[in-house]
Coordinates of C-alpha atoms and ligand atoms in Angstrom, one line a residue:
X30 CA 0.0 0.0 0.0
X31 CA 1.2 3.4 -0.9
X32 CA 1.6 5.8 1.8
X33 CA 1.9 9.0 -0.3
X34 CA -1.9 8.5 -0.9
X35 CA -2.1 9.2 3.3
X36 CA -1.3 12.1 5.8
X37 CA -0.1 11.2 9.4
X38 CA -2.4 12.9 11.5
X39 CA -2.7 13.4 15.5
X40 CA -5.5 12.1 17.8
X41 CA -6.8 15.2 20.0
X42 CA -9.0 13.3 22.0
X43 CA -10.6 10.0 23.0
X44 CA -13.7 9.4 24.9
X45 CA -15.0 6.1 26.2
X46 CA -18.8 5.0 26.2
X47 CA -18.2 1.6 27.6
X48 CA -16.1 -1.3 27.6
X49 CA -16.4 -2.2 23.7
X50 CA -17.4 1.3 22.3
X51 CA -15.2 4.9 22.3
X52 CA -14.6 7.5 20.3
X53 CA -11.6 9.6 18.7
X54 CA -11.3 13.2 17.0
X55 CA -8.1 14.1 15.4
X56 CA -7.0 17.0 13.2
X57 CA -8.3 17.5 9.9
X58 CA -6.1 18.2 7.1
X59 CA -6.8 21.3 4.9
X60 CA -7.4 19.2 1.5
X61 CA -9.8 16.7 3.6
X62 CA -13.4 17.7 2.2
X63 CA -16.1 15.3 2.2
X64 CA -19.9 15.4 2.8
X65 CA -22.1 14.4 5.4
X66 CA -22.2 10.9 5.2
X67 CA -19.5 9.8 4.0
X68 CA -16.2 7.9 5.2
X69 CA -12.6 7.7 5.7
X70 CA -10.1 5.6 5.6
X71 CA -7.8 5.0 8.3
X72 CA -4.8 3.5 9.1
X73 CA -2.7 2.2 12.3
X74 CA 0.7 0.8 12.4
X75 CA 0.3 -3.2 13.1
X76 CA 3.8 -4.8 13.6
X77 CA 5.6 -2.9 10.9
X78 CA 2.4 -2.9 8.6
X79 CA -0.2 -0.1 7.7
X80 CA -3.5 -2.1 8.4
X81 CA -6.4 -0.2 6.9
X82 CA -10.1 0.2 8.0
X83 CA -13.4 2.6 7.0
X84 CA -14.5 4.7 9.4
X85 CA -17.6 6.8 8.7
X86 CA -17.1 10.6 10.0
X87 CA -19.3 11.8 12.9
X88 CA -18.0 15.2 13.0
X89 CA -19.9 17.6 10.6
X90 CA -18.1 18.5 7.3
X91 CA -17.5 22.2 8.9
X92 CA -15.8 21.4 11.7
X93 CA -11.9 21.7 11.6
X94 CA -11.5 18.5 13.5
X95 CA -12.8 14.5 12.4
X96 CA -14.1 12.6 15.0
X97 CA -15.0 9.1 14.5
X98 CA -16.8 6.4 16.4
X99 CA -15.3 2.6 17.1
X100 CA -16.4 -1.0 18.3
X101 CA -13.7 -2.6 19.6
X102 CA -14.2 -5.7 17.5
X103 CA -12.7 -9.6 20.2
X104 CA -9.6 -10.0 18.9
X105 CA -9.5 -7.8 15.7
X106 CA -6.1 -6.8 14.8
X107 CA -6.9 -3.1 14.1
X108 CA -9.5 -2.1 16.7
X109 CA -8.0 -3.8 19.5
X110 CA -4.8 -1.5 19.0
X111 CA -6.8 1.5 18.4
X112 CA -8.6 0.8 21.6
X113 CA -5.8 2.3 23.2
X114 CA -5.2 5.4 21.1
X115 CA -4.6 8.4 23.3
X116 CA -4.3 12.2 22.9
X117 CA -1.0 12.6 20.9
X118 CA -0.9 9.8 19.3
X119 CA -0.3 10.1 15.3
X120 CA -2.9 8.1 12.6
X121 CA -3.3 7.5 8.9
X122 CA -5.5 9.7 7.2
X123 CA -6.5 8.5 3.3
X124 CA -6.5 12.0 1.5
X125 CA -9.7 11.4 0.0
X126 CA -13.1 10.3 1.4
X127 CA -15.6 7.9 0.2
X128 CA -19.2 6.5 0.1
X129 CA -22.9 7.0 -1.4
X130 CA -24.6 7.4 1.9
X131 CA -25.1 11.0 1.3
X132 CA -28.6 12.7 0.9
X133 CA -27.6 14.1 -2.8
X134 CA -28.1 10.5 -4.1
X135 CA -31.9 10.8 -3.4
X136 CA -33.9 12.9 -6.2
X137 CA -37.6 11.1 -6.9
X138 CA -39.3 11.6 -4.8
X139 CA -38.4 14.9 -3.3
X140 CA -37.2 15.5 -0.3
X141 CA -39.8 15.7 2.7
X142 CA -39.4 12.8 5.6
X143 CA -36.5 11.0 6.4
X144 CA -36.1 8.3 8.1
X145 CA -32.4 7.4 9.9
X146 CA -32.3 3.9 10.7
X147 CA -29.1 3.2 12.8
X148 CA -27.7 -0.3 14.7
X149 CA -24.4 0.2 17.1
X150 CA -21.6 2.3 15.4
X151 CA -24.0 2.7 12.3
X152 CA -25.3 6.0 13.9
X153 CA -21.7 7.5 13.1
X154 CA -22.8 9.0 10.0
X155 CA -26.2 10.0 10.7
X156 CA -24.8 12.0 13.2
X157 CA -22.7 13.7 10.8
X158 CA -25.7 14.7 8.9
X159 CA -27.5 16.0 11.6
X160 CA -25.3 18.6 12.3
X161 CA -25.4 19.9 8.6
X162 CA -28.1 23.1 7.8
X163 CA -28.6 21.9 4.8
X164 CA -30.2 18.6 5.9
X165 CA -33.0 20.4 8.2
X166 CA -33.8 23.2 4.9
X167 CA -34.2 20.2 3.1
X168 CA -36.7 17.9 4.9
X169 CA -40.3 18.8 6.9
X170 CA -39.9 15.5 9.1
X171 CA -36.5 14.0 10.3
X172 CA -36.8 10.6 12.3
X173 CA -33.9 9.0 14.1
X174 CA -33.9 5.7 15.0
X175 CA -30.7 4.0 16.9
X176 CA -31.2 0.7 18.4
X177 CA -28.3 -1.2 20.6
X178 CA -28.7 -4.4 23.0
X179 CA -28.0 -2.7 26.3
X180 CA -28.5 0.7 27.9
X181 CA -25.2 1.7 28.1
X182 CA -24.6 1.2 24.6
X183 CA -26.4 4.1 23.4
X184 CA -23.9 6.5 22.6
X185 CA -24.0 10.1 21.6
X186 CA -27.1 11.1 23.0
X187 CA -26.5 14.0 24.7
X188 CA -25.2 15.1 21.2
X189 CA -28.6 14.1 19.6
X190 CA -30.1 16.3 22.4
X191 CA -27.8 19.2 21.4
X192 CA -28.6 19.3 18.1
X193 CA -32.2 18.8 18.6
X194 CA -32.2 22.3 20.2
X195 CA -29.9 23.8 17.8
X196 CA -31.6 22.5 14.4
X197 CA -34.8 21.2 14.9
X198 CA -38.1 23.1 14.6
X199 CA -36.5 25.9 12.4
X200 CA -37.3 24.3 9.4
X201 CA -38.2 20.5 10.0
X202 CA -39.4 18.6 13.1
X203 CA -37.1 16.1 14.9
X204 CA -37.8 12.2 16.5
X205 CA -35.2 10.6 18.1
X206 CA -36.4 6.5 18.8
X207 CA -33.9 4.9 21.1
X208 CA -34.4 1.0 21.2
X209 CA -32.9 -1.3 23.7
X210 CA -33.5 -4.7 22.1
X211 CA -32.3 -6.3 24.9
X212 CA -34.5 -4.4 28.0
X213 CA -37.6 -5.0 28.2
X214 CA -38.6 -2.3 30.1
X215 CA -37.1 0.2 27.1
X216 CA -40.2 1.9 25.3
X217 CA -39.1 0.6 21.8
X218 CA -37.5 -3.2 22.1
X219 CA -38.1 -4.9 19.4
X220 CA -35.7 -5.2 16.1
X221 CA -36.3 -2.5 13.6
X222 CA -37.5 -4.9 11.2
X223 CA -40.0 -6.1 13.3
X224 CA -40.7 -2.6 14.2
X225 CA -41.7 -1.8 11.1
X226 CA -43.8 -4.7 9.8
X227 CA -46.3 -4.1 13.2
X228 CA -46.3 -0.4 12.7
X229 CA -44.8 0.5 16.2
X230 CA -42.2 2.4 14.4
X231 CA -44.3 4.3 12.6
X232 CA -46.9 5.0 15.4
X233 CA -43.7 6.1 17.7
X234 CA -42.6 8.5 15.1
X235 CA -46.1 9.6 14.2
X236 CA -45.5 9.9 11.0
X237 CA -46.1 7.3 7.6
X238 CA -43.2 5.5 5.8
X239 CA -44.8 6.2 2.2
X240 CA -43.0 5.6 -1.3
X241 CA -44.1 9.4 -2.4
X242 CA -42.2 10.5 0.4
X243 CA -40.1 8.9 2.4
X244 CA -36.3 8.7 2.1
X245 CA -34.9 5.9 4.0
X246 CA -31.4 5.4 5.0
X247 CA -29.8 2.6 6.6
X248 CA -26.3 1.6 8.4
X249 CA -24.9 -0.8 10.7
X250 CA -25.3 -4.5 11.3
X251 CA -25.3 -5.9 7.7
X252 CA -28.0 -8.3 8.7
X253 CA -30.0 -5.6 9.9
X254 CA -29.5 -3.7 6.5
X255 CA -31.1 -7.0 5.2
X256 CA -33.8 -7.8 7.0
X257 CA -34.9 -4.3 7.1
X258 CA -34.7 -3.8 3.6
X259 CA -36.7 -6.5 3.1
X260 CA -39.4 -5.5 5.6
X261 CA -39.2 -1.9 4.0
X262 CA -40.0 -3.5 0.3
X263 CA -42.7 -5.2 1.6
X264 CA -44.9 -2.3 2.5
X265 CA -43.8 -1.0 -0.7
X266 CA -40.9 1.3 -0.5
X267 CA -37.9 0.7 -3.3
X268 CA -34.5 0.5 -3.3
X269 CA -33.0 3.9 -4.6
X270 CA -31.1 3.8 -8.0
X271 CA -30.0 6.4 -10.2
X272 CA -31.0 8.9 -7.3
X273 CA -35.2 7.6 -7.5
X274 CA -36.4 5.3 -5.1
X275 CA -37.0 5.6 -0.9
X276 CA -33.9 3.3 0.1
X277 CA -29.8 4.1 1.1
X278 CA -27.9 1.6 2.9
X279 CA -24.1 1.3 4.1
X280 CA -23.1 -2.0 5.9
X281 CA -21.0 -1.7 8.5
X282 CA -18.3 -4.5 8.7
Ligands
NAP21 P1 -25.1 -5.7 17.1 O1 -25.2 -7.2 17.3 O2 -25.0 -5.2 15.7 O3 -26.4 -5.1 17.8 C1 -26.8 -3.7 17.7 C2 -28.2 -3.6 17.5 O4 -28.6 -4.2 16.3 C3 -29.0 -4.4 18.6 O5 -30.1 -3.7 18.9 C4 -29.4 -5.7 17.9 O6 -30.5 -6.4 18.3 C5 -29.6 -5.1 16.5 N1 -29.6 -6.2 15.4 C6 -28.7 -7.2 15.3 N2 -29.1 -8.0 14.2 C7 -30.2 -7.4 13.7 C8 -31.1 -7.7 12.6 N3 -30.8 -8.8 11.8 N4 -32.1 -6.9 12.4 C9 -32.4 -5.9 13.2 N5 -31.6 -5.5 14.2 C10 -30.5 -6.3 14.5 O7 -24.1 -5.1 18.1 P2 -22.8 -4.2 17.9 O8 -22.4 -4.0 19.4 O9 -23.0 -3.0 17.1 O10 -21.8 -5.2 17.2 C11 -21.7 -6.6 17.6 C12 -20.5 -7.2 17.0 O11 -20.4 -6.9 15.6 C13 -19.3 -6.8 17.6 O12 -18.9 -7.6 18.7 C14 -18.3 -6.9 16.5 O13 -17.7 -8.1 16.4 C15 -19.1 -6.8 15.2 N6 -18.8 -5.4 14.6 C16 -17.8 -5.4 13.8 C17 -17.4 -4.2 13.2 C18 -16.3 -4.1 12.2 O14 -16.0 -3.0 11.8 N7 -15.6 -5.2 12.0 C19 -18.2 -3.0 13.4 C20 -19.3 -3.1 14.3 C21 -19.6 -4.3 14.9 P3 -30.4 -7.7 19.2 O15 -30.1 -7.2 20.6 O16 -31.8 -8.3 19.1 O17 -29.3 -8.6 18.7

């Protein structure tokens, strides 16, 4: 692998969620553009050999820092290094960023609900999003839905708070669905698939997923992506191609 097509960048900052989960931010280089949505690729120093993974930005695309958002995967050779990355510490940045999780892809129908569906880490980019004016001029309904196993899993939701009362209501209103899959005393506990198919989501969010309308986005567990998808097409939503059509996905490992 060629390391010209890298910078060498410094961490700034972790913070720690929970055992498995933290995040990093780490300076930005000038040249680093991307858009909501999309990811970079990073790299960490493995015995003597750049190992390389994706890492979907969190921070919005107007900040001057990147922060990014990790499982620390049992015995994976990259995250269980970065685990113990600390202030100071220098990264691989790839110069350029990647991906089609971005709201330009969607043109038919028009923009006017959307609908974040998020599993674990797969929230990193829809936070991203959310901090981006562009996305609350664009849409009259924004809906996001981040489902974990336990509790204390549930990251970033004092950000979701913060931007709730910085973006929402302006221009588009704002529902943020936690579900615990895995506490039964959590409001929303069910898989979002499931969700879905008995109308809990919808009824939670007050609001219709409808093909004239809806924009659907999805990221995280690829089985999730799956299963969802497939409960999404069976109340008639599509896949979007060529920018038409309610359905975005990104997998996550
Ligand atoms: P996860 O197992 O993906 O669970 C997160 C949420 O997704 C839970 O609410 C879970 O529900 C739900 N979920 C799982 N399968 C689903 C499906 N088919 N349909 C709908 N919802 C579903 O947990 P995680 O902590 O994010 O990740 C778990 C493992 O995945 C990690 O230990 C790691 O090995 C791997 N992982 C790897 C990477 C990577 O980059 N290599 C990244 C992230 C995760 P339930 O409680 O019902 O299962």
């Amino acid at each position: 692998m060629s390391e010209d097509k890298f910078t060498l960048e410094t961490v700034l900052s972790v913070k720690r969620w929970s055992s498995n989960l933290f995040s990093f931010r780490m300076t930005r280089p000038a040249h680093f553009r991307f858009t909501a949505g999309q990811f970079a690729r990073i790299g960490i120093d493995v015995d003597g050999e750049m190992v390389v993974r994706a890492y979907s930005v969190v921070s919005s695309p107007f900040e001057e820092t990147l922060e990014f958002f990790s499982i620390v995967v049992p015995d994976g050779a990259f995250t269980s290094r970065l685990q113990y990355l600390k202030e100071g510490d220098q990264i691989y940045l790839e110069k350029i960023p990647y991906g089609f999780l971005t709201l330009a892809r969607y043109q038919q129908p028009l923009p006017q609900d959307l609908w974040l569906l998020a599993t674990g880490t797969g929230v990193a980019p829809f936070i991203s999003m959310l901090q981006d004016f562009a996305t609350w001029q664009n849409y009259r309904h924004i809906v996001l839905a981040y489902s974990v196993r336990i509790p204390d899993e549930l990251a970033y939701v004092d950000k979701i708070g913060e931007i709730q009362s910085m973006f929402a209501e302006e221009d588009a209103s704002f529902t943020f669905l936690p579900i615990v899959t895995r506490d039964p005393l959590a409001k929303l506990n069910q898989r979002l698939p499931k969700l879905i198919l008995s109308g809990e989501l919808e009824s939670a969010a007050d609001l219709k997923l409808k093909a004239d309308r809806s924009h659907v986005m999805l990221c995280g567990n690829p089985q999730m992506v799956e299963d969802t998808k497939e409960a999404l097409k069976s109340i008639g939503l599509t896949m979007n191609r060529r920018g038409e059509g309610n359905i975005a996905v990104e997998n996550y490992w």
